[in-house]
mmCIF file of C-alpha atoms in Angstrom:
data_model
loop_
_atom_site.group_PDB
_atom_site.id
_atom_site.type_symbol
_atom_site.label_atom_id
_atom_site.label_comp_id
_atom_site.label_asym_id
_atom_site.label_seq_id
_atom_site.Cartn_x
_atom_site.Cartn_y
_atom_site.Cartn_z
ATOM 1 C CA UNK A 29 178.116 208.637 17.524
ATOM 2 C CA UNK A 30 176.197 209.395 20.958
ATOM 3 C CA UNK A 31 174.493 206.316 21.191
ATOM 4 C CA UNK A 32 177.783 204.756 20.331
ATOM 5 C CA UNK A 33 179.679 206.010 23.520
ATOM 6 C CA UNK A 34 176.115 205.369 25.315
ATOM 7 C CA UNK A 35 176.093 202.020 24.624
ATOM 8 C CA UNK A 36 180.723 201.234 25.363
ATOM 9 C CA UNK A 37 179.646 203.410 28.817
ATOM 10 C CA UNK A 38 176.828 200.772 29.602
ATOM 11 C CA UNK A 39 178.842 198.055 28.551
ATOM 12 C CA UNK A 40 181.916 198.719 30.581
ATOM 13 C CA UNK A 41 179.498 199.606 33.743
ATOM 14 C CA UNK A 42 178.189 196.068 33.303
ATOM 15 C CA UNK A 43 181.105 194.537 33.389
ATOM 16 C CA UNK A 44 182.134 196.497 36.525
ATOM 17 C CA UNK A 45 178.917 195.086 37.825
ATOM 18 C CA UNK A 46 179.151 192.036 36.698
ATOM 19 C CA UNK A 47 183.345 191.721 38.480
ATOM 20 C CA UNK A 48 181.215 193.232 42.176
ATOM 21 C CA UNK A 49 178.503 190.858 41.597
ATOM 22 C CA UNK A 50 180.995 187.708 41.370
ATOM 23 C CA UNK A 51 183.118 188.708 44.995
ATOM 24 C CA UNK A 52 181.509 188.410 48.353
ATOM 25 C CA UNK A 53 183.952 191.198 49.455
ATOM 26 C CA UNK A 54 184.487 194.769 48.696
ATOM 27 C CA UNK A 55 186.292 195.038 45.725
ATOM 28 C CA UNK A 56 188.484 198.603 44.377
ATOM 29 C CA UNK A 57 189.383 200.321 41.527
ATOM 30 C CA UNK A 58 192.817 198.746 40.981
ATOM 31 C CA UNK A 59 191.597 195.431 40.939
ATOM 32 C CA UNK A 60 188.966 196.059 39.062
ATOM 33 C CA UNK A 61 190.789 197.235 36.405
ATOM 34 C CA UNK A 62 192.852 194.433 36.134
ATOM 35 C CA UNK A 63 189.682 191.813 35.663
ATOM 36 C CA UNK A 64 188.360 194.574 33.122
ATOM 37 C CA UNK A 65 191.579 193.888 31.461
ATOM 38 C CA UNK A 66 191.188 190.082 31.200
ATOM 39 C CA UNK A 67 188.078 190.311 29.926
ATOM 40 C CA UNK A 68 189.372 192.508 27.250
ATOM 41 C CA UNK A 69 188.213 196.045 28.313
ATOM 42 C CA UNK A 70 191.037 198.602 28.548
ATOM 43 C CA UNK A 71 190.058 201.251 31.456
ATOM 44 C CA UNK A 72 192.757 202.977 33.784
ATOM 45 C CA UNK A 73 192.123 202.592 37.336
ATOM 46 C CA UNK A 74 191.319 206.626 37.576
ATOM 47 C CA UNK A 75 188.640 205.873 35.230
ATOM 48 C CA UNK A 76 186.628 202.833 37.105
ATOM 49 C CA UNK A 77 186.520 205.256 39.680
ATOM 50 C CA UNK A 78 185.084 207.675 37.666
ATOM 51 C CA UNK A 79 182.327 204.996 36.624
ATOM 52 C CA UNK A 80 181.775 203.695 40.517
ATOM 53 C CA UNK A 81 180.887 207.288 41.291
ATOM 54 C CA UNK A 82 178.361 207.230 38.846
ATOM 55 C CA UNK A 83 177.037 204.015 39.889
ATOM 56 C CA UNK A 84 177.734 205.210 43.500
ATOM 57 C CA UNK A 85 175.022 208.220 42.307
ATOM 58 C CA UNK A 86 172.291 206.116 40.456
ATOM 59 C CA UNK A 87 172.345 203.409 43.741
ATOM 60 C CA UNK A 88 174.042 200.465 41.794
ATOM 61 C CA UNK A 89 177.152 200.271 44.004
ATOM 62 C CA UNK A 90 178.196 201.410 47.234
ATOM 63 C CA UNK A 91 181.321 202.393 49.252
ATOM 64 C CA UNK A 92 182.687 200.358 51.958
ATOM 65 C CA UNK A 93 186.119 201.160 53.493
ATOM 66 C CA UNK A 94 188.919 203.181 51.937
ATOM 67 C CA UNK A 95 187.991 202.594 48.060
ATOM 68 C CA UNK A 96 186.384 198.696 48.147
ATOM 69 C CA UNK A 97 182.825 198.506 46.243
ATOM 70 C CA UNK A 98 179.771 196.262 46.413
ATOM 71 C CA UNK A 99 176.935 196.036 44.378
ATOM 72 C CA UNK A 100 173.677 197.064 45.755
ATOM 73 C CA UNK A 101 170.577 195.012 45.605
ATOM 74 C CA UNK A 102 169.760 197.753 42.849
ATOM 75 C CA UNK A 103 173.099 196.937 40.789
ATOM 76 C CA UNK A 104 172.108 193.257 40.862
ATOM 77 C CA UNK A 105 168.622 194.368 39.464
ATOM 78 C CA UNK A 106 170.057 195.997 36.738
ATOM 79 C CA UNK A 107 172.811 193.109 36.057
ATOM 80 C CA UNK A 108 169.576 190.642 35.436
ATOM 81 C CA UNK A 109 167.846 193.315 33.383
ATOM 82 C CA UNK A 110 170.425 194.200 31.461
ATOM 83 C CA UNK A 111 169.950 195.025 27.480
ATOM 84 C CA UNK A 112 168.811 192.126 25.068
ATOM 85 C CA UNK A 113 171.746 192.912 22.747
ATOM 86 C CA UNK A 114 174.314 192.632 25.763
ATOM 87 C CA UNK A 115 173.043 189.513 27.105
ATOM 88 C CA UNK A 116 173.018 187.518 23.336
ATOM 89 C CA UNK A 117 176.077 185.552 22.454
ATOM 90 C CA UNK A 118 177.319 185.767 26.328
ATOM 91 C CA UNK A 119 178.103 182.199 26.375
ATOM 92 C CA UNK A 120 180.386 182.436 22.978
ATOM 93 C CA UNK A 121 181.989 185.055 24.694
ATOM 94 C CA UNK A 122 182.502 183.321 28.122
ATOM 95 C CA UNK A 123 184.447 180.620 25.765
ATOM 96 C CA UNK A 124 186.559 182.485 23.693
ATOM 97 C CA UNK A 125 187.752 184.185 27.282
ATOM 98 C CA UNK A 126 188.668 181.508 28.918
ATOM 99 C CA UNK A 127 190.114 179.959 25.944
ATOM 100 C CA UNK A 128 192.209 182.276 25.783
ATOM 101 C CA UNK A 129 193.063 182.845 29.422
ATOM 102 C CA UNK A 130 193.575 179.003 29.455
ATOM 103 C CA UNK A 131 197.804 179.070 29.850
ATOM 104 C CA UNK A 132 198.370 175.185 30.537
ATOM 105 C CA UNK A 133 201.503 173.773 30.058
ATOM 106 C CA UNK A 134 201.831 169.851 30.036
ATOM 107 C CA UNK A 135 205.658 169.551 30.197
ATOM 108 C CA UNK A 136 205.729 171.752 33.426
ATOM 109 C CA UNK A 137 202.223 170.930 34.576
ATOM 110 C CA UNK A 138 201.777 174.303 35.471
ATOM 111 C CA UNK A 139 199.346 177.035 34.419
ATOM 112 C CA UNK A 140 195.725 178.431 34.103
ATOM 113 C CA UNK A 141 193.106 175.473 33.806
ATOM 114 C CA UNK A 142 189.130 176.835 32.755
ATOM 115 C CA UNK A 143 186.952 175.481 35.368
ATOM 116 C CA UNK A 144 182.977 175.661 36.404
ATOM 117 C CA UNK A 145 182.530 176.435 40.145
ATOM 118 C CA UNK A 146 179.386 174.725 42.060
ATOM 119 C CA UNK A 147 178.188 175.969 45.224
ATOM 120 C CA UNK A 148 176.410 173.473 47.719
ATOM 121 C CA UNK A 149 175.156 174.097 51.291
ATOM 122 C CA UNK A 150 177.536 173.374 53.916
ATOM 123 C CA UNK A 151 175.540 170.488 55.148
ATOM 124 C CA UNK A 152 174.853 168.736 52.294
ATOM 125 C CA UNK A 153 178.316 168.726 50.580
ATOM 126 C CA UNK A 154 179.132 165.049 51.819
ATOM 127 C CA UNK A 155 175.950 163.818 50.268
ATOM 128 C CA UNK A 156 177.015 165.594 47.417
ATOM 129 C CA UNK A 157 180.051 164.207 47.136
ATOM 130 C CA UNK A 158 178.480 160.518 47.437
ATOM 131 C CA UNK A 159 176.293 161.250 44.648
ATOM 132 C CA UNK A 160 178.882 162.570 42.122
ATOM 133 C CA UNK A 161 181.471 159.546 42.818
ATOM 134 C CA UNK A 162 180.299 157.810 40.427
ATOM 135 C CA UNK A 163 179.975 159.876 37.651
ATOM 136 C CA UNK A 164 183.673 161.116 38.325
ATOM 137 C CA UNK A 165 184.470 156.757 38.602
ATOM 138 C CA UNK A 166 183.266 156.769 35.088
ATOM 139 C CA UNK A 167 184.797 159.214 33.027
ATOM 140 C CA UNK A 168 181.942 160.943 32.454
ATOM 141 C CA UNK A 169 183.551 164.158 33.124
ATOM 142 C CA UNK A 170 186.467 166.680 31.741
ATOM 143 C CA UNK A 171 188.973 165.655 35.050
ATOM 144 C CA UNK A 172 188.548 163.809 38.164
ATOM 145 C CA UNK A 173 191.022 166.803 39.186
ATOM 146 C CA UNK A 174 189.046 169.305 41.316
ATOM 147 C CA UNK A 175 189.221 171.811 43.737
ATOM 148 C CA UNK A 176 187.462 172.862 46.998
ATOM 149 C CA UNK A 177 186.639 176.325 49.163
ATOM 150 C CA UNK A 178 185.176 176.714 52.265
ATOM 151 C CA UNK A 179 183.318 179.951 53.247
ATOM 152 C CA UNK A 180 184.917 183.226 52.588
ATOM 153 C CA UNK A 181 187.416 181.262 50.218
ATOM 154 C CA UNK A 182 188.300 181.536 46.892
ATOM 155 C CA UNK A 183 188.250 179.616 43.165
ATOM 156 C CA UNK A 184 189.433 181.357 40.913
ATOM 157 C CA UNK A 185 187.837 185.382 41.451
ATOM 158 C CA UNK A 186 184.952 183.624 42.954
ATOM 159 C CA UNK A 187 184.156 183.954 46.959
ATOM 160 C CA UNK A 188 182.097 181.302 48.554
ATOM 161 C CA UNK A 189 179.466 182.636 50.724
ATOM 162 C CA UNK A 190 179.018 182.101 53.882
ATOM 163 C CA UNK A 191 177.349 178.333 54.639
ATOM 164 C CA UNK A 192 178.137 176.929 51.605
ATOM 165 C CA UNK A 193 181.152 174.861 50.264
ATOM 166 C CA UNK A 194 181.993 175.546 46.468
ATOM 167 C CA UNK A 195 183.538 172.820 43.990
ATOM 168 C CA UNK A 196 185.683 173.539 41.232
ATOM 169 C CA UNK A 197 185.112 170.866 38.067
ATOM 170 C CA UNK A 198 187.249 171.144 34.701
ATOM 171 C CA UNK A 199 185.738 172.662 31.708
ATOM 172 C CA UNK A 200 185.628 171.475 28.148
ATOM 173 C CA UNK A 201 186.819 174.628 27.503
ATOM 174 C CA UNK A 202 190.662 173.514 28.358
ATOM 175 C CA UNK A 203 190.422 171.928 24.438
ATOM 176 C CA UNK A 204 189.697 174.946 23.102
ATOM 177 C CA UNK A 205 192.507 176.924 24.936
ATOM 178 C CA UNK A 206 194.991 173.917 24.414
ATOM 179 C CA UNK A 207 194.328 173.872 20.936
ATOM 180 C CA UNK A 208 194.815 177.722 20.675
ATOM 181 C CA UNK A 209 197.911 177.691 22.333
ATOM 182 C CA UNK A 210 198.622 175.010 19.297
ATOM 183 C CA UNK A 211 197.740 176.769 16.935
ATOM 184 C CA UNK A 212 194.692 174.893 15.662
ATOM 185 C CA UNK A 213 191.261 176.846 15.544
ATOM 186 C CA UNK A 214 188.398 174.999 17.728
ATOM 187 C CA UNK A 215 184.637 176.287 16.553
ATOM 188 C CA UNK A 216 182.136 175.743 19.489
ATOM 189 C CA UNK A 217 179.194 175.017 18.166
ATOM 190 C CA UNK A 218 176.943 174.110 20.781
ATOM 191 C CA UNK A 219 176.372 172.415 24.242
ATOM 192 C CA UNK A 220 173.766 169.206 24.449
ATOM 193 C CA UNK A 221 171.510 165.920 25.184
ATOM 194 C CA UNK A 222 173.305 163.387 24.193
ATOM 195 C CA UNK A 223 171.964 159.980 24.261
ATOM 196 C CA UNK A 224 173.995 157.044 25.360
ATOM 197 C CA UNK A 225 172.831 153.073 24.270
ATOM 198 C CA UNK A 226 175.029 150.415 25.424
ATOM 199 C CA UNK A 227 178.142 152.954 26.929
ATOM 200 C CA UNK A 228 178.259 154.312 23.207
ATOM 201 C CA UNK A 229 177.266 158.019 22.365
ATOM 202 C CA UNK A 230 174.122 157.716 19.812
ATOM 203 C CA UNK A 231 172.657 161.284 19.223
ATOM 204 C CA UNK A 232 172.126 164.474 20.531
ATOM 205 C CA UNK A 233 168.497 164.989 21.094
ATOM 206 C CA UNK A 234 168.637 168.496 22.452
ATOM 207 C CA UNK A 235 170.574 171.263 21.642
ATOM 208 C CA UNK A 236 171.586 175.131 22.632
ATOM 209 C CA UNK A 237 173.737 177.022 20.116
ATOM 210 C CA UNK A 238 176.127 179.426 22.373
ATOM 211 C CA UNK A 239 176.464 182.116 19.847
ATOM 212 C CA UNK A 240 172.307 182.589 20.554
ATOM 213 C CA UNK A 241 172.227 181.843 23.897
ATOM 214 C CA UNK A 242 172.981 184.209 27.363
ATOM 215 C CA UNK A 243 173.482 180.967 29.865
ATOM 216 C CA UNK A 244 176.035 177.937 29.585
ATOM 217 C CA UNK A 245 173.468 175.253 28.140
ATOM 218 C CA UNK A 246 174.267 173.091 30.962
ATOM 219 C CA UNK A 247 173.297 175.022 33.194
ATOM 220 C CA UNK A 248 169.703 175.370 31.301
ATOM 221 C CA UNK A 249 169.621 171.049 30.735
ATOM 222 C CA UNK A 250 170.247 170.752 34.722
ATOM 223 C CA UNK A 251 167.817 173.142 35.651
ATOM 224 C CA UNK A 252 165.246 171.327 33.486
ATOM 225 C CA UNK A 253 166.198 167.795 35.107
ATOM 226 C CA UNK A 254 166.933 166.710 31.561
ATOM 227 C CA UNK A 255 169.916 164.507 32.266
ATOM 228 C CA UNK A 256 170.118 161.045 33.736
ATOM 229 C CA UNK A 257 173.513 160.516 34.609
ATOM 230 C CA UNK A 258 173.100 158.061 37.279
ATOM 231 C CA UNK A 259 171.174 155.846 34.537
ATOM 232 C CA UNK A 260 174.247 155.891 32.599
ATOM 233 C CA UNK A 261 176.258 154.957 34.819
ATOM 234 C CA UNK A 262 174.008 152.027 36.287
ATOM 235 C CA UNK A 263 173.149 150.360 32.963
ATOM 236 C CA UNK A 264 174.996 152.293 30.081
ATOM 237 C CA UNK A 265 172.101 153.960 28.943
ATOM 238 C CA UNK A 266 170.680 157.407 29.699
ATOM 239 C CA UNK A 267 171.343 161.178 28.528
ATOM 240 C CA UNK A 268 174.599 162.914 29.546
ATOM 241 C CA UNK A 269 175.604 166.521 29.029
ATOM 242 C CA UNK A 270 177.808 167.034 26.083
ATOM 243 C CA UNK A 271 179.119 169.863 23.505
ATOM 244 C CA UNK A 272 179.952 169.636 20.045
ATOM 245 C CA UNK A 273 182.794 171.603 18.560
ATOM 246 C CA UNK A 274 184.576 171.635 15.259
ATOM 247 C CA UNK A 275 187.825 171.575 13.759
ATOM 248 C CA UNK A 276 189.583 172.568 10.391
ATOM 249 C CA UNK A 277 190.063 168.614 8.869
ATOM 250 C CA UNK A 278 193.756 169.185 7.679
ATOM 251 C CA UNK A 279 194.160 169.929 11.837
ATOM 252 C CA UNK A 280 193.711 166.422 13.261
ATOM 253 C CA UNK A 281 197.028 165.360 13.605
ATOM 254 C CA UNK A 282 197.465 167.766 15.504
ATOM 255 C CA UNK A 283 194.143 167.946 17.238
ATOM 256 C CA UNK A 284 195.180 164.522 17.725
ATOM 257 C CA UNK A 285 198.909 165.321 19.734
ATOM 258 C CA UNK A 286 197.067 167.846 21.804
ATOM 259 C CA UNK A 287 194.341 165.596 23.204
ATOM 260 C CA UNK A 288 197.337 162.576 24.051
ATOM 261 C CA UNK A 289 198.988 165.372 26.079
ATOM 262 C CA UNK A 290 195.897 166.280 27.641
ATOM 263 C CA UNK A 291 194.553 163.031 28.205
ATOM 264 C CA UNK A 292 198.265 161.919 30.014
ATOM 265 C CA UNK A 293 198.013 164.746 31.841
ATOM 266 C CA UNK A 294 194.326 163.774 33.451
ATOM 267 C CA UNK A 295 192.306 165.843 31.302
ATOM 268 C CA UNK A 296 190.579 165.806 28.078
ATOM 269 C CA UNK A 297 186.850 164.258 27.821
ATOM 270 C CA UNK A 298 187.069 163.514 24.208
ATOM 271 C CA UNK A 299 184.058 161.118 23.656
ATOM 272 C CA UNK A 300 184.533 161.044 19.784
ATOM 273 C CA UNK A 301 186.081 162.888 16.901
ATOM 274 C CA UNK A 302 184.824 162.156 13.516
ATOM 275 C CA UNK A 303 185.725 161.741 9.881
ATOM 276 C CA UNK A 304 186.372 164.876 6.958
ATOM 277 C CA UNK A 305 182.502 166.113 6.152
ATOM 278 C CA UNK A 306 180.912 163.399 7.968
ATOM 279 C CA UNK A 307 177.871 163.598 10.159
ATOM 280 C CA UNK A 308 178.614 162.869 14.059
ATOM 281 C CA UNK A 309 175.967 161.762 16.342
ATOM 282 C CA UNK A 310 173.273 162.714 13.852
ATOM 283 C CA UNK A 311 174.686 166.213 13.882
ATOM 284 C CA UNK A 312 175.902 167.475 10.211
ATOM 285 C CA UNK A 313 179.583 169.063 9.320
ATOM 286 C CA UNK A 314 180.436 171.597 7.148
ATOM 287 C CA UNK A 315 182.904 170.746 4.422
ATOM 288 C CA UNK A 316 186.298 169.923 5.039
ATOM 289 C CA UNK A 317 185.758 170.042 8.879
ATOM 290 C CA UNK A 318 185.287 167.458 11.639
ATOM 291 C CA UNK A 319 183.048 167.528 14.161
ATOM 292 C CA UNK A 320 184.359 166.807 18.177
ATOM 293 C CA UNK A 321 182.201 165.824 20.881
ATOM 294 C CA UNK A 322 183.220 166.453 24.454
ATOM 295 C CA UNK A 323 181.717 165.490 27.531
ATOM 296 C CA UNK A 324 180.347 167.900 29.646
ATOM 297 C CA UNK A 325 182.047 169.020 32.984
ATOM 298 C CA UNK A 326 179.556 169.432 34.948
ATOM 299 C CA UNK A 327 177.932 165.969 34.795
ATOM 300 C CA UNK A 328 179.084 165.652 38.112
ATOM 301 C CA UNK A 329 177.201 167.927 39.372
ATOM 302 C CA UNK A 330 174.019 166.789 37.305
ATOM 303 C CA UNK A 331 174.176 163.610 38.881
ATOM 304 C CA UNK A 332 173.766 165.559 42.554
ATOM 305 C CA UNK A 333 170.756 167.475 41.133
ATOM 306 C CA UNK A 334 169.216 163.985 39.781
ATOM 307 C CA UNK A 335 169.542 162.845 43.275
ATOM 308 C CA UNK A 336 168.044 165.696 44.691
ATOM 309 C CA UNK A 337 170.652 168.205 45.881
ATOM 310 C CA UNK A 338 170.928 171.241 44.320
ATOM 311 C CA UNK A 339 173.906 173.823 43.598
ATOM 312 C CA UNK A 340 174.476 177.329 42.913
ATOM 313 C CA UNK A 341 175.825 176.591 39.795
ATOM 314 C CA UNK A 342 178.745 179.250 38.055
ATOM 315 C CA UNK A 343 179.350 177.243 34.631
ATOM 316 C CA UNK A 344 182.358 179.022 32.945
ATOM 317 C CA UNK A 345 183.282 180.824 35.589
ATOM 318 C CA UNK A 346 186.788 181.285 35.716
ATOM 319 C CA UNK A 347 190.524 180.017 35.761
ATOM 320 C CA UNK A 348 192.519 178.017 38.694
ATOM 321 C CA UNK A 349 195.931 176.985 38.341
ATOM 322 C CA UNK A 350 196.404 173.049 37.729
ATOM 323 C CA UNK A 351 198.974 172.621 40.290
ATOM 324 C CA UNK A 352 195.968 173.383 43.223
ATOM 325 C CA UNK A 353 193.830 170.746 41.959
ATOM 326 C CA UNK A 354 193.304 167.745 43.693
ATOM 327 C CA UNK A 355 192.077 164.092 42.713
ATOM 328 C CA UNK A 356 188.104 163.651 43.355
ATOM 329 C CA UNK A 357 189.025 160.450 45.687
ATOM 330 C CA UNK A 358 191.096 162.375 48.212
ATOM 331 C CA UNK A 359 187.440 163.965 49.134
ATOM 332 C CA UNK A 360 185.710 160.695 49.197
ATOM 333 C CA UNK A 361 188.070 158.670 51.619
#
């Protein structure tokens, strides 16, 4: 039983950490709590002070004003070192969160749309820009609906430092919430390579199951340089990021209704939903299921890497609402 409560009081102090480590400014008690309750931790404001004291104590946080909090260089130590068993299945996590935070609503065109924040220097944001027009031309994203912060600005509960400019790109993860609002379970299976010949998608040649992994595999593929966008969108052939999900089969009509509305309304990045028990892009189904693939949201962004500039990048980061996103060309003209 003690190394039960051990192990809910480290995991609710990481998550306190983890809500400092994500603002730029001092953040309190009250606010905290609310964030701890959208990520599905119930803890009274008089209680996350009780837990910043400690913290205060062991040097992970400190005090700053009235009752605002920032992690310490020592609380973002700990963050990156924290337990094995805390740090597995993150990413599964991250998606079933905003899945479930995800509250659009097509008639109204209102509500909570899960999106990946980027975060370029200041001066290198309009070469940026150059580089991921294309991509966003294509379709080889989730949206050409973005958003953009300046310094000291927010997306969602993230605040963009000082000299840099942070982009907001739509994640595939609007499917899953859509579908849950609809009733229709989505399985994410895992994010990917996938190999385009001729403007078709052929395989997936790498792969990162998120119930296994601590990172959004995107992030890990653009790291690695592993994507050539910009080839793909030159000649029609080249790797793009992707993800593969799964749905129950006697769900596609419905699947089906869900994606139209999303698609009208400028979102979506369906690249191909298969038959009942069939195999799509090399990648085996289970019975009675079809497999989805979606194209990544942050190709974008891999295209800027492949041309040399690189981003902060916060895959599965948060929520904005869809009425303060903007079309990609309004940034461009």
């Amino acid at each position: 039983m003690v190394g039960f409560e051990t192990q809910e009081v480290e995991r609710k102090e990481l998550s306190i950490l983890r809500i400092l480590s994500d603002s730029q400014e001092p953040v309190g008690a009250r606010v905290i709590a609310r964030r701890l309750k959208d990520l599905g931790i119930e803890l009274g404001e008089r209680a996350v002070r009780y837990h910043l004291q400690l913290m205060d104590e062991r040097g992970l946080t400190q005090t700053v004003g009235r009752d605002g909090r920032l992690i310490t260089d020592s609380g973002i130590d700990e963050l990156r070192s924290a337990l094995v068993r805390d740090k597995v299945g993150f990413a599964i996590s991250r998606i079933e969160l905003l899945a479930f935070r995800t509250s659009f609503d097509d008639k109204k065109g209102t509500g909570s749309i899960p999106v990946n924040v980027s975060i370029f220097p200041k001066e290198r944001f309009a070469r940026a820009l150059q580089a991921m027009k294309p991509a966003f031309e294509h379709g080889l994203c989730v949206s050409d609906l973005v958003a953009v912060a300046q310094e000291d600005e927010q997306l969602g509960e993230i605040t963009i430092p000082a000299g840099k400019v942070g982009l907001a790109t739509v994640c595939s993860i609007v499917v899953n919430g859509s579908l849950l609002k609809a009733g229709v379970p989505m399985d994410s299976r895992f994010g990917g390579i996938l190999q385009v010949k001729e403007e078709r998608p052929l395989r997936f040649i790498e792969l990162i199951h998120y119930d296994g992994s601590s990172l959004d595999p995107s992030e890990v593929f653009i790291r690695a340089r592993m994507t050539s966008v910009s080839e793909v969108v030159a000649s029609g052939n080249g790797k793009i990021l992707a993800n593969f999900r799964e749905i129950p089969a006697l769900c596609r009509p419905m699947t089906e209704k869900v994606m139209a509305r999303l698609k009208k309304a400028g979102l979506g990045g369906l690249l191909l939903m298969g038959n009942t028990s069939e195999a799509v892009c090399e990648i085996p189904v289970e019975l009675n299921r079809i497999g989805v693939v979606l194209v990544g949201g942050l190709n974008p962004v891999a295209a800027a890497e492949e041309a040399g500039i690189e981003a902060e990048i916060r895959a599965m980061s948060t929520v904005i609402e869809y009425q303060n996103l903007i079309k990609f060309e309004e940034l461009v003209r």
